[in-house]
Amino acid sequence: MSRFTQAFKVFGLLGLFLFIVACCRLPWEPSPEDVIRNMGEAMASLESVALNPATIIAKGKFVDPGDYDDLVTGDQPEPTVNGVLTLNITGQSETFYKTNVPDYALVTDATLDMNGKTYPFSFESRGKGSLVYMNFLTLPGVAKELVDLSGLTNQWWELPREQAPSFYSPVPQAPQQEQQDVEEPEELTEEQIADLERLIEDTRLVSIVEDFGKEKCENGKTAYHFKVKVDEKAAKEFFITYHEILGDSYTADELDAFEELVKALAQMDTDLWIQKKDYFLCKITAVGDYKSSENGQTYTINLTANLADHNEEFEVARPEEATPLTADNILKALGIDVKNIFGSLEESLNAGTLEEDLNEELDSLKNEFKGLFEE
């Protein structure tokens, strides 16, 4: 055997060994960029996920519930008191994979700490079709006399999705006088689903800032840990294209609200944990400042979201009984009969004593509220 043949065999075996090692390593040790790319493909197929839990801590100036003059004529005061708002959210939710109106079942426990006092509030919420159901478990008293709102608790209320808390409006909209008819949402077409999958797969919403290697997530699964930066331009393009695929319109205010959130996230320290086995997100953290466009206040945000039970099936049940969340029904739950209070206004108008009688009825209405006050 010639030296050339021997050398060829040696280097050939070495080359084959390196090739085998490379082939064995590729599935287990992808590059950070590959992990992000694989995460996009995985998230494109995500139909449901559980929050286990998601915790948001916000520090800044809030409205003290005791600063309300009264609930009849008083204007909402400005946020002037330093406090800490803590939200813990648990439950399951569908994603936007097959419908733009996902079902969900969540429980929110929250506390507002300020001036040495703690104001707790908690509620269950269920999204099913075109309606949202809310069950207030605990509500703090409000106004200087601390109006008792317990009449609203421990019963299911229903309202249309557009009036429920959402990304664009974090608090419920003002209740209507009467419940309006709503249409059930339509399922997305196969073409829309395919377009959304491509959009999620192709969009790179984040870039890697630092690679921390592999760690354990709270659900016990091994995950890749990266510090990332949100791409504001890519996020805006994603928002616009997403709505184009759905054939869904959006307002300038909604786009501004989305850009405001993305801008805040881009300036925060954001970390992702991506499961090694299936590339689903199992944890997200974000820390930084957020300026609210609603009241101009800047809040220090600390977000931790633990995700689990990816693509696990779950069913959201409608409550057996639910009361429409309308102004009349709220007043009734608080023990105030508006029809009795204002039933004689027509007689007052005919008698020419409307202004005088209105003032009397307003005082009576205030007394109705004071009957609910707790010192």
mmCIF file of C-alpha atoms in Angstrom:
data_model
loop_
_atom_site.group_PDB
_atom_site.id
_atom_site.type_symbol
_atom_site.label_atom_id
_atom_site.label_comp_id
_atom_site.label_asym_id
_atom_site.label_seq_id
_atom_site.Cartn_x
_atom_site.Cartn_y
_atom_site.Cartn_z
ATOM 1 C CA MET A 1 0.000 0.000 0.000
ATOM 2 C CA SER A 2 1.457 3.368 -1.018
ATOM 3 C CA ARG A 3 1.877 6.227 1.378
ATOM 4 C CA PHE A 4 -0.640 8.163 -0.734
ATOM 5 C CA THR A 5 -3.235 5.414 -0.311
ATOM 6 C CA GLN A 6 -2.559 5.240 3.435
ATOM 7 C CA ALA A 7 -2.865 9.012 3.775
ATOM 8 C CA PHE A 8 -6.066 9.010 1.730
ATOM 9 C CA LYS A 9 -7.600 6.387 4.038
ATOM 10 C CA VAL A 10 -6.529 8.237 7.177
ATOM 11 C CA PHE A 11 -7.918 11.575 6.014
ATOM 12 C CA GLY A 12 -10.970 9.864 4.563
ATOM 13 C CA LEU A 13 -11.755 8.234 7.897
ATOM 14 C CA LEU A 14 -11.124 11.525 9.671
ATOM 15 C CA GLY A 15 -13.429 13.318 7.263
ATOM 16 C CA LEU A 16 -16.129 10.688 7.707
ATOM 17 C CA PHE A 17 -15.805 10.980 11.504
ATOM 18 C CA LEU A 18 -16.179 14.759 11.376
ATOM 19 C CA PHE A 19 -19.163 14.419 9.049
ATOM 20 C CA ILE A 20 -20.870 11.977 11.438
ATOM 21 C CA VAL A 21 -20.172 14.261 14.423
ATOM 22 C CA ALA A 22 -21.563 17.235 12.539
ATOM 23 C CA CYS A 23 -24.686 15.323 11.528
ATOM 24 C CA CYS A 24 -25.225 14.170 15.089
ATOM 25 C CA ARG A 25 -24.724 17.621 16.540
ATOM 26 C CA LEU A 26 -26.898 19.628 14.155
ATOM 27 C CA PRO A 27 -30.249 18.528 15.573
ATOM 28 C CA TRP A 28 -29.082 19.077 19.151
ATOM 29 C CA GLU A 29 -26.893 22.149 18.919
ATOM 30 C CA PRO A 30 -28.486 24.568 16.449
ATOM 31 C CA SER A 31 -27.108 28.071 16.170
ATOM 32 C CA PRO A 32 -28.921 30.812 18.122
ATOM 33 C CA GLU A 33 -30.287 32.163 14.838
ATOM 34 C CA ASP A 34 -31.633 28.694 13.998
ATOM 35 C CA VAL A 35 -33.338 28.509 17.394
ATOM 36 C CA ILE A 36 -35.113 31.817 16.759
ATOM 37 C CA ARG A 37 -36.096 30.638 13.281
ATOM 38 C CA ASN A 38 -37.380 27.318 14.644
ATOM 39 C CA MET A 39 -39.319 29.178 17.318
ATOM 40 C CA GLY A 40 -41.121 31.120 14.581
ATOM 41 C CA GLU A 41 -42.119 27.878 12.873
ATOM 42 C CA ALA A 42 -43.279 26.372 16.172
ATOM 43 C CA MET A 43 -45.290 29.426 17.174
ATOM 44 C CA ALA A 44 -46.981 29.380 13.754
ATOM 45 C CA SER A 45 -48.566 26.065 14.747
ATOM 46 C CA LEU A 46 -49.478 27.069 18.316
ATOM 47 C CA GLU A 47 -53.226 26.708 18.891
ATOM 48 C CA SER A 48 -53.434 27.120 22.673
ATOM 49 C CA VAL A 49 -51.255 27.822 25.696
ATOM 50 C CA ALA A 50 -51.558 28.120 29.484
ATOM 51 C CA LEU A 51 -50.334 31.013 31.637
ATOM 52 C CA ASN A 52 -48.759 29.481 34.701
ATOM 53 C CA PRO A 53 -48.783 32.301 35.790
ATOM 54 C CA ALA A 54 -48.129 35.647 34.112
ATOM 55 C CA THR A 55 -47.107 38.271 36.671
ATOM 56 C CA ILE A 56 -46.984 42.011 36.014
ATOM 57 C CA ILE A 57 -45.669 44.458 38.611
ATOM 58 C CA ALA A 58 -46.042 48.170 37.846
ATOM 59 C CA LYS A 59 -44.595 50.925 40.020
ATOM 60 C CA GLY A 60 -45.650 54.534 39.592
ATOM 61 C CA LYS A 61 -48.458 56.965 40.386
ATOM 62 C CA PHE A 62 -52.026 55.700 40.564
ATOM 63 C CA VAL A 63 -55.452 57.006 41.558
ATOM 64 C CA ASP A 64 -56.169 56.343 45.214
ATOM 65 C CA PRO A 65 -59.650 54.735 45.368
ATOM 66 C CA GLY A 66 -60.378 56.971 48.341
ATOM 67 C CA ASP A 67 -59.812 60.144 46.280
ATOM 68 C CA TYR A 68 -63.164 59.959 44.492
ATOM 69 C CA ASP A 69 -65.487 62.692 45.807
ATOM 70 C CA ASP A 70 -68.573 60.625 45.035
ATOM 71 C CA LEU A 71 -69.825 58.313 42.313
ATOM 72 C CA VAL A 72 -72.712 60.503 41.179
ATOM 73 C CA THR A 73 -71.202 63.843 40.196
ATOM 74 C CA GLY A 74 -67.470 63.522 40.887
ATOM 75 C CA ASP A 75 -64.924 63.547 38.065
ATOM 76 C CA GLN A 76 -62.195 60.920 37.965
ATOM 77 C CA PRO A 77 -59.161 62.288 39.840
ATOM 78 C CA GLU A 78 -55.634 62.339 38.470
ATOM 79 C CA PRO A 79 -53.087 59.656 39.457
ATOM 80 C CA THR A 80 -51.036 61.368 42.151
ATOM 81 C CA VAL A 81 -50.150 58.678 44.702
ATOM 82 C CA ASN A 82 -47.102 56.452 44.414
ATOM 83 C CA GLY A 83 -48.052 52.807 44.528
ATOM 84 C CA VAL A 84 -47.416 49.295 43.290
ATOM 85 C CA LEU A 85 -49.912 47.387 41.151
ATOM 86 C CA THR A 86 -49.429 43.599 41.042
ATOM 87 C CA LEU A 87 -51.321 41.362 38.618
ATOM 88 C CA ASN A 88 -51.213 37.557 38.620
ATOM 89 C CA ILE A 89 -52.977 35.918 35.674
ATOM 90 C CA THR A 90 -53.501 32.171 35.340
ATOM 91 C CA GLY A 91 -55.523 30.064 32.947
ATOM 92 C CA GLN A 92 -55.644 28.918 29.341
ATOM 93 C CA SER A 93 -56.220 30.633 26.051
ATOM 94 C CA GLU A 94 -56.464 29.810 22.408
ATOM 95 C CA THR A 95 -54.178 31.717 20.056
ATOM 96 C CA PHE A 96 -55.042 33.473 16.812
ATOM 97 C CA TYR A 97 -54.070 30.357 14.843
ATOM 98 C CA LYS A 98 -57.562 29.439 13.608
ATOM 99 C CA THR A 99 -59.734 32.337 14.693
ATOM 100 C CA ASN A 100 -59.252 36.042 15.290
ATOM 101 C CA VAL A 101 -61.532 35.720 18.338
ATOM 102 C CA PRO A 102 -59.856 33.095 20.547
ATOM 103 C CA ASP A 103 -61.631 31.483 23.485
ATOM 104 C CA TYR A 104 -60.019 31.808 26.911
ATOM 105 C CA ALA A 105 -60.591 31.129 30.606
ATOM 106 C CA LEU A 106 -58.478 33.245 32.962
ATOM 107 C CA VAL A 107 -58.344 34.254 36.617
ATOM 108 C CA THR A 108 -56.786 37.604 37.568
ATOM 109 C CA ASP A 109 -55.714 38.356 41.136
ATOM 110 C CA ALA A 110 -54.527 41.907 41.707
ATOM 111 C CA THR A 111 -53.534 44.241 44.509
ATOM 112 C CA LEU A 112 -52.871 47.971 44.570
ATOM 113 C CA ASP A 113 -50.577 48.989 47.442
ATOM 114 C CA MET A 114 -50.375 52.679 48.367
ATOM 115 C CA ASN A 115 -50.358 54.900 51.436
ATOM 116 C CA GLY A 116 -49.874 51.874 53.652
ATOM 117 C CA LYS A 117 -53.135 50.323 52.412
ATOM 118 C CA THR A 118 -53.806 47.360 50.149
ATOM 119 C CA TYR A 119 -56.756 47.367 47.767
ATOM 120 C CA PRO A 120 -57.417 43.830 46.460
ATOM 121 C CA PHE A 121 -59.505 42.952 43.444
ATOM 122 C CA SER A 122 -59.900 39.722 41.516
ATOM 123 C CA PHE A 123 -62.106 38.341 38.781
ATOM 124 C CA GLU A 124 -62.668 35.396 36.477
ATOM 125 C CA SER A 125 -63.038 36.057 32.764
ATOM 126 C CA ARG A 126 -64.141 33.761 29.960
ATOM 127 C CA GLY A 127 -64.150 34.567 26.275
ATOM 128 C CA LYS A 128 -66.544 32.426 24.264
ATOM 129 C CA GLY A 129 -67.472 33.381 20.737
ATOM 130 C CA SER A 130 -68.619 36.996 20.520
ATOM 131 C CA LEU A 131 -69.224 37.382 24.274
ATOM 132 C CA VAL A 132 -67.057 37.819 27.349
ATOM 133 C CA TYR A 133 -68.194 36.692 30.786
ATOM 134 C CA MET A 134 -66.826 38.249 33.974
ATOM 135 C CA ASN A 135 -67.264 37.210 37.587
ATOM 136 C CA PHE A 136 -65.934 39.777 40.046
ATOM 137 C CA LEU A 137 -64.670 37.868 43.070
ATOM 138 C CA THR A 138 -63.445 40.812 45.156
ATOM 139 C CA LEU A 139 -63.751 44.562 44.555
ATOM 140 C CA PRO A 140 -62.337 47.360 46.730
ATOM 141 C CA GLY A 141 -64.517 50.122 48.060
ATOM 142 C CA VAL A 142 -64.261 53.463 46.246
ATOM 143 C CA ALA A 143 -64.851 57.135 47.075
ATOM 144 C CA LYS A 144 -64.023 58.812 50.353
ATOM 145 C CA GLU A 145 -66.825 56.965 52.097
ATOM 146 C CA LEU A 146 -65.686 53.681 50.473
ATOM 147 C CA VAL A 147 -68.782 52.716 48.513
ATOM 148 C CA ASP A 148 -69.485 49.018 48.921
ATOM 149 C CA LEU A 149 -69.453 47.326 45.503
ATOM 150 C CA SER A 150 -70.076 43.821 46.819
ATOM 151 C CA GLY A 151 -73.454 43.767 45.064
ATOM 152 C CA LEU A 152 -71.552 43.298 41.802
ATOM 153 C CA THR A 153 -69.530 40.314 43.025
ATOM 154 C CA ASN A 154 -69.976 36.555 42.842
ATOM 155 C CA GLN A 155 -72.237 36.519 39.807
ATOM 156 C CA TRP A 156 -71.535 36.233 36.094
ATOM 157 C CA TRP A 157 -71.873 39.291 33.873
ATOM 158 C CA GLU A 158 -71.836 39.153 30.099
ATOM 159 C CA LEU A 159 -70.815 41.813 27.605
ATOM 160 C CA PRO A 160 -69.768 42.001 23.938
ATOM 161 C CA ARG A 161 -66.072 41.517 23.251
ATOM 162 C CA GLU A 162 -65.673 45.058 21.946
ATOM 163 C CA GLN A 163 -66.690 46.390 25.379
ATOM 164 C CA ALA A 164 -64.495 43.996 27.364
ATOM 165 C CA PRO A 165 -60.939 44.749 28.566
ATOM 166 C CA SER A 166 -58.420 44.257 25.756
ATOM 167 C CA PHE A 167 -54.994 45.338 24.575
ATOM 168 C CA TYR A 168 -56.460 48.526 23.109
ATOM 169 C CA SER A 169 -58.654 49.263 26.140
ATOM 170 C CA PRO A 170 -57.369 47.697 29.392
ATOM 171 C CA VAL A 171 -60.541 48.584 31.296
ATOM 172 C CA PRO A 172 -64.136 47.782 30.313
ATOM 173 C CA GLN A 173 -65.888 50.393 28.219
ATOM 174 C CA ALA A 174 -68.808 52.290 29.715
ATOM 175 C CA PRO A 175 -71.766 49.887 29.930
ATOM 176 C CA GLN A 176 -74.645 50.407 27.516
ATOM 177 C CA GLN A 177 -78.170 51.083 28.709
ATOM 178 C CA GLU A 178 -79.288 47.815 27.093
ATOM 179 C CA GLN A 179 -77.473 44.718 25.821
ATOM 180 C CA GLN A 180 -76.911 44.915 22.064
ATOM 181 C CA ASP A 181 -77.222 41.954 19.709
ATOM 182 C CA VAL A 182 -73.864 40.611 18.557
ATOM 183 C CA GLU A 183 -72.857 38.263 15.747
ATOM 184 C CA GLU A 184 -70.821 35.133 16.306
ATOM 185 C CA PRO A 185 -67.256 35.313 14.890
ATOM 186 C CA GLU A 186 -66.389 33.380 11.746
ATOM 187 C CA GLU A 187 -63.660 30.750 11.588
ATOM 188 C CA LEU A 188 -60.618 31.634 9.507
ATOM 189 C CA THR A 189 -60.371 30.051 6.066
ATOM 190 C CA GLU A 190 -57.619 27.578 5.188
ATOM 191 C CA GLU A 191 -56.037 30.242 2.987
ATOM 192 C CA GLN A 192 -55.997 32.757 5.839
ATOM 193 C CA ILE A 193 -54.480 30.186 8.206
ATOM 194 C CA ALA A 194 -51.762 29.341 5.664
ATOM 195 C CA ASP A 195 -50.997 33.044 5.142
ATOM 196 C CA LEU A 196 -50.769 33.601 8.897
ATOM 197 C CA GLU A 197 -48.437 30.627 9.285
ATOM 198 C CA ARG A 198 -46.110 32.060 6.620
ATOM 199 C CA LEU A 199 -46.276 35.500 8.206
ATOM 200 C CA ILE A 200 -45.278 34.169 11.645
ATOM 201 C CA GLU A 201 -42.564 31.919 10.206
ATOM 202 C CA ASP A 202 -41.044 34.661 8.044
ATOM 203 C CA THR A 203 -41.205 37.570 10.483
ATOM 204 C CA ARG A 204 -38.202 38.110 12.746
ATOM 205 C CA LEU A 205 -39.602 40.172 15.579
ATOM 206 C CA VAL A 206 -36.467 39.901 17.724
ATOM 207 C CA SER A 207 -32.705 39.854 17.337
ATOM 208 C CA ILE A 208 -30.327 38.165 19.764
ATOM 209 C CA VAL A 209 -28.367 40.393 22.135
ATOM 210 C CA GLU A 210 -26.819 37.699 24.354
ATOM 211 C CA ASP A 211 -26.819 33.894 24.490
ATOM 212 C CA PHE A 212 -26.943 32.408 28.026
ATOM 213 C CA GLY A 213 -26.952 28.773 26.920
ATOM 214 C CA LYS A 214 -29.415 26.160 28.141
ATOM 215 C CA GLU A 215 -31.422 26.382 31.371
ATOM 216 C CA LYS A 216 -34.470 24.773 32.943
ATOM 217 C CA CYS A 217 -37.846 26.433 32.537
ATOM 218 C CA GLU A 218 -40.390 26.498 35.366
ATOM 219 C CA ASN A 219 -42.249 23.668 33.624
ATOM 220 C CA GLY A 220 -39.141 21.492 34.016
ATOM 221 C CA LYS A 221 -38.188 21.460 30.340
ATOM 222 C CA THR A 222 -34.735 22.381 29.038
ATOM 223 C CA ALA A 223 -34.716 25.665 27.140
ATOM 224 C CA TYR A 224 -32.377 28.018 25.304
ATOM 225 C CA HIS A 225 -32.106 31.369 27.096
ATOM 226 C CA PHE A 226 -31.512 34.543 25.072
ATOM 227 C CA LYS A 227 -31.589 38.251 25.779
ATOM 228 C CA VAL A 228 -33.286 39.815 22.751
ATOM 229 C CA LYS A 229 -34.243 43.163 21.274
ATOM 230 C CA VAL A 230 -37.638 43.761 19.692
ATOM 231 C CA ASP A 231 -37.571 45.043 16.100
ATOM 232 C CA GLU A 232 -40.058 47.939 15.987
ATOM 233 C CA LYS A 233 -40.226 48.111 12.180
ATOM 234 C CA ALA A 234 -40.814 44.368 11.809
ATOM 235 C CA ALA A 235 -43.501 44.478 14.501
ATOM 236 C CA LYS A 236 -45.391 47.283 12.755
ATOM 237 C CA GLU A 237 -45.247 45.473 9.411
ATOM 238 C CA PHE A 238 -46.483 42.323 11.138
ATOM 239 C CA PHE A 239 -49.441 44.216 12.647
ATOM 240 C CA ILE A 240 -50.481 45.703 9.300
ATOM 241 C CA THR A 241 -50.056 42.451 7.332
ATOM 242 C CA TYR A 242 -51.893 40.470 10.002
ATOM 243 C CA HIS A 243 -54.963 42.674 9.677
ATOM 244 C CA GLU A 244 -54.739 42.585 5.876
ATOM 245 C CA ILE A 245 -54.815 38.770 5.936
ATOM 246 C CA LEU A 246 -57.890 38.797 8.166
ATOM 247 C CA GLY A 247 -59.576 41.483 6.070
ATOM 248 C CA ASP A 248 -59.960 43.303 9.338
ATOM 249 C CA SER A 249 -59.815 47.069 9.692
ATOM 250 C CA TYR A 250 -58.017 48.884 12.489
ATOM 251 C CA THR A 251 -58.100 52.484 13.645
ATOM 252 C CA ALA A 252 -55.197 54.897 13.834
ATOM 253 C CA ASP A 253 -55.578 54.850 17.625
ATOM 254 C CA GLU A 254 -55.218 51.057 17.663
ATOM 255 C CA LEU A 255 -52.061 51.226 15.547
ATOM 256 C CA ASP A 256 -50.691 53.974 17.802
ATOM 257 C CA ALA A 257 -51.414 51.851 20.886
ATOM 258 C CA PHE A 258 -49.625 48.870 19.331
ATOM 259 C CA GLU A 259 -46.600 50.994 18.360
ATOM 260 C CA GLU A 260 -46.512 52.468 21.862
ATOM 261 C CA LEU A 261 -46.297 49.003 23.401
ATOM 262 C CA VAL A 262 -43.680 47.792 20.892
ATOM 263 C CA LYS A 263 -41.568 50.896 21.468
ATOM 264 C CA ALA A 264 -41.658 50.267 25.219
ATOM 265 C CA LEU A 265 -40.713 46.597 24.729
ATOM 266 C CA ALA A 266 -37.837 47.594 22.420
ATOM 267 C CA GLN A 267 -36.386 49.706 25.235
ATOM 268 C CA MET A 268 -36.863 47.040 27.915
ATOM 269 C CA ASP A 269 -34.502 44.247 28.883
ATOM 270 C CA THR A 270 -36.334 41.307 27.330
ATOM 271 C CA ASP A 271 -35.413 37.633 27.751
ATOM 272 C CA LEU A 272 -36.856 34.550 26.056
ATOM 273 C CA TRP A 273 -36.657 30.895 27.055
ATOM 274 C CA ILE A 274 -37.289 28.567 24.087
ATOM 275 C CA GLN A 275 -37.850 24.870 24.711
ATOM 276 C CA LYS A 276 -35.117 22.677 23.276
ATOM 277 C CA LYS A 277 -37.397 19.824 22.212
ATOM 278 C CA ASP A 278 -40.172 21.639 20.324
ATOM 279 C CA TYR A 279 -39.024 25.314 20.222
ATOM 280 C CA PHE A 280 -42.135 26.640 21.953
ATOM 281 C CA LEU A 281 -41.696 29.643 24.229
ATOM 282 C CA CYS A 282 -41.834 28.609 27.881
ATOM 283 C CA LYS A 283 -40.918 31.896 29.568
ATOM 284 C CA ILE A 284 -40.725 35.611 28.817
ATOM 285 C CA THR A 285 -39.404 38.397 31.037
ATOM 286 C CA ALA A 286 -39.314 42.131 30.381
ATOM 287 C CA VAL A 287 -38.086 44.884 32.690
ATOM 288 C CA GLY A 288 -38.117 48.603 31.959
ATOM 289 C CA ASP A 289 -40.124 51.819 31.868
ATOM 290 C CA TYR A 290 -43.449 52.332 30.114
ATOM 291 C CA LYS A 291 -45.086 55.732 29.548
ATOM 292 C CA SER A 292 -48.861 55.648 29.371
ATOM 293 C CA SER A 293 -50.415 57.776 26.644
ATOM 294 C CA GLU A 294 -53.683 57.844 28.610
ATOM 295 C CA ASN A 295 -52.451 59.701 31.687
ATOM 296 C CA GLY A 296 -48.857 60.658 30.784
ATOM 297 C CA GLN A 297 -47.442 58.724 33.748
ATOM 298 C CA THR A 298 -44.288 56.599 33.486
ATOM 299 C CA TYR A 299 -44.377 53.197 35.142
ATOM 300 C CA THR A 300 -41.565 50.775 35.917
ATOM 301 C CA ILE A 301 -42.708 47.397 34.616
ATOM 302 C CA ASN A 302 -41.519 43.938 35.629
ATOM 303 C CA LEU A 303 -43.177 41.194 33.561
ATOM 304 C CA THR A 304 -42.710 37.445 33.957
ATOM 305 C CA ALA A 305 -44.860 35.070 31.900
ATOM 306 C CA ASN A 306 -44.491 31.316 32.364
ATOM 307 C CA LEU A 307 -46.053 29.349 29.501
ATOM 308 C CA ALA A 308 -47.039 25.679 29.562
ATOM 309 C CA ASP A 309 -49.411 23.076 28.116
ATOM 310 C CA HIS A 310 -48.752 24.126 24.525
ATOM 311 C CA ASN A 311 -51.488 22.895 22.155
ATOM 312 C CA GLU A 312 -53.345 21.124 24.971
ATOM 313 C CA GLU A 313 -57.074 20.870 24.240
ATOM 314 C CA PHE A 314 -59.448 22.723 26.553
ATOM 315 C CA GLU A 315 -63.051 23.806 26.443
ATOM 316 C CA VAL A 316 -64.496 27.098 27.670
ATOM 317 C CA ALA A 317 -67.979 26.655 29.127
ATOM 318 C CA ARG A 318 -70.524 29.439 29.119
ATOM 319 C CA PRO A 319 -71.949 30.154 32.592
ATOM 320 C CA GLU A 320 -75.415 28.702 33.174
ATOM 321 C CA GLU A 321 -76.659 32.161 34.123
ATOM 322 C CA ALA A 322 -75.196 35.551 33.217
ATOM 323 C CA THR A 323 -76.599 39.080 33.530
ATOM 324 C CA PRO A 324 -75.928 41.623 30.760
ATOM 325 C CA LEU A 325 -73.472 44.234 32.068
ATOM 326 C CA THR A 326 -75.631 47.291 31.433
ATOM 327 C CA ALA A 327 -75.986 50.524 33.375
ATOM 328 C CA ASP A 328 -79.470 49.597 34.607
ATOM 329 C CA ASN A 329 -78.367 46.163 35.816
ATOM 330 C CA ILE A 330 -75.339 47.615 37.624
ATOM 331 C CA LEU A 331 -77.513 50.112 39.497
ATOM 332 C CA LYS A 332 -79.978 47.374 40.370
ATOM 333 C CA ALA A 333 -77.161 45.209 41.739
ATOM 334 C CA LEU A 334 -76.115 48.147 43.925
ATOM 335 C CA GLY A 335 -79.663 48.494 45.219
ATOM 336 C CA ILE A 336 -80.590 51.656 43.310
ATOM 337 C CA ASP A 337 -83.947 51.780 41.484
ATOM 338 C CA VAL A 338 -83.527 54.498 38.870
ATOM 339 C CA LYS A 339 -87.096 54.185 37.583
ATOM 340 C CA ASN A 340 -88.522 55.015 41.013
ATOM 341 C CA ILE A 341 -86.132 57.934 41.452
ATOM 342 C CA PHE A 342 -86.893 59.583 38.109
ATOM 343 C CA GLY A 343 -90.404 58.266 37.508
ATOM 344 C CA SER A 344 -92.052 61.572 38.424
ATOM 345 C CA LEU A 345 -89.895 63.825 36.214
ATOM 346 C CA GLU A 346 -92.592 64.124 33.548
ATOM 347 C CA GLU A 347 -95.019 65.422 36.172
ATOM 348 C CA SER A 348 -92.397 67.913 37.368
ATOM 349 C CA LEU A 349 -91.843 69.137 33.815
ATOM 350 C CA ASN A 350 -95.555 69.719 33.333
ATOM 351 C CA ALA A 351 -95.804 71.517 36.686
ATOM 352 C CA GLY A 352 -92.819 73.801 35.938
ATOM 353 C CA THR A 353 -90.831 72.547 38.956
ATOM 354 C CA LEU A 354 -88.314 70.371 37.053
ATOM 355 C CA GLU A 355 -85.106 72.096 38.282
ATOM 356 C CA GLU A 356 -86.185 72.056 41.915
ATOM 357 C CA ASP A 357 -87.351 68.454 41.768
ATOM 358 C CA LEU A 358 -84.215 67.369 39.934
ATOM 359 C CA ASN A 359 -82.046 68.764 42.733
ATOM 360 C CA GLU A 360 -84.155 66.911 45.276
ATOM 361 C CA GLU A 361 -83.897 63.672 43.317
ATOM 362 C CA LEU A 362 -80.120 64.132 42.961
ATOM 363 C CA ASP A 363 -79.787 64.496 46.720
ATOM 364 C CA SER A 364 -81.929 61.390 47.110
ATOM 365 C CA LEU A 365 -79.668 59.504 44.698
ATOM 366 C CA LYS A 366 -76.616 60.534 46.717
ATOM 367 C CA ASN A 367 -78.330 59.299 49.846
ATOM 368 C CA GLU A 368 -78.976 55.964 48.122
ATOM 369 C CA PHE A 369 -75.224 55.668 47.583
ATOM 370 C CA LYS A 370 -74.474 56.748 51.137
ATOM 371 C CA GLY A 371 -76.680 53.944 52.331
ATOM 372 C CA LEU A 372 -74.076 51.633 50.833
ATOM 373 C CA PHE A 373 -71.098 53.423 52.365
ATOM 374 C CA GLU A 374 -68.809 51.738 54.827
ATOM 375 C CA GLU A 375 -66.713 53.906 57.120
#
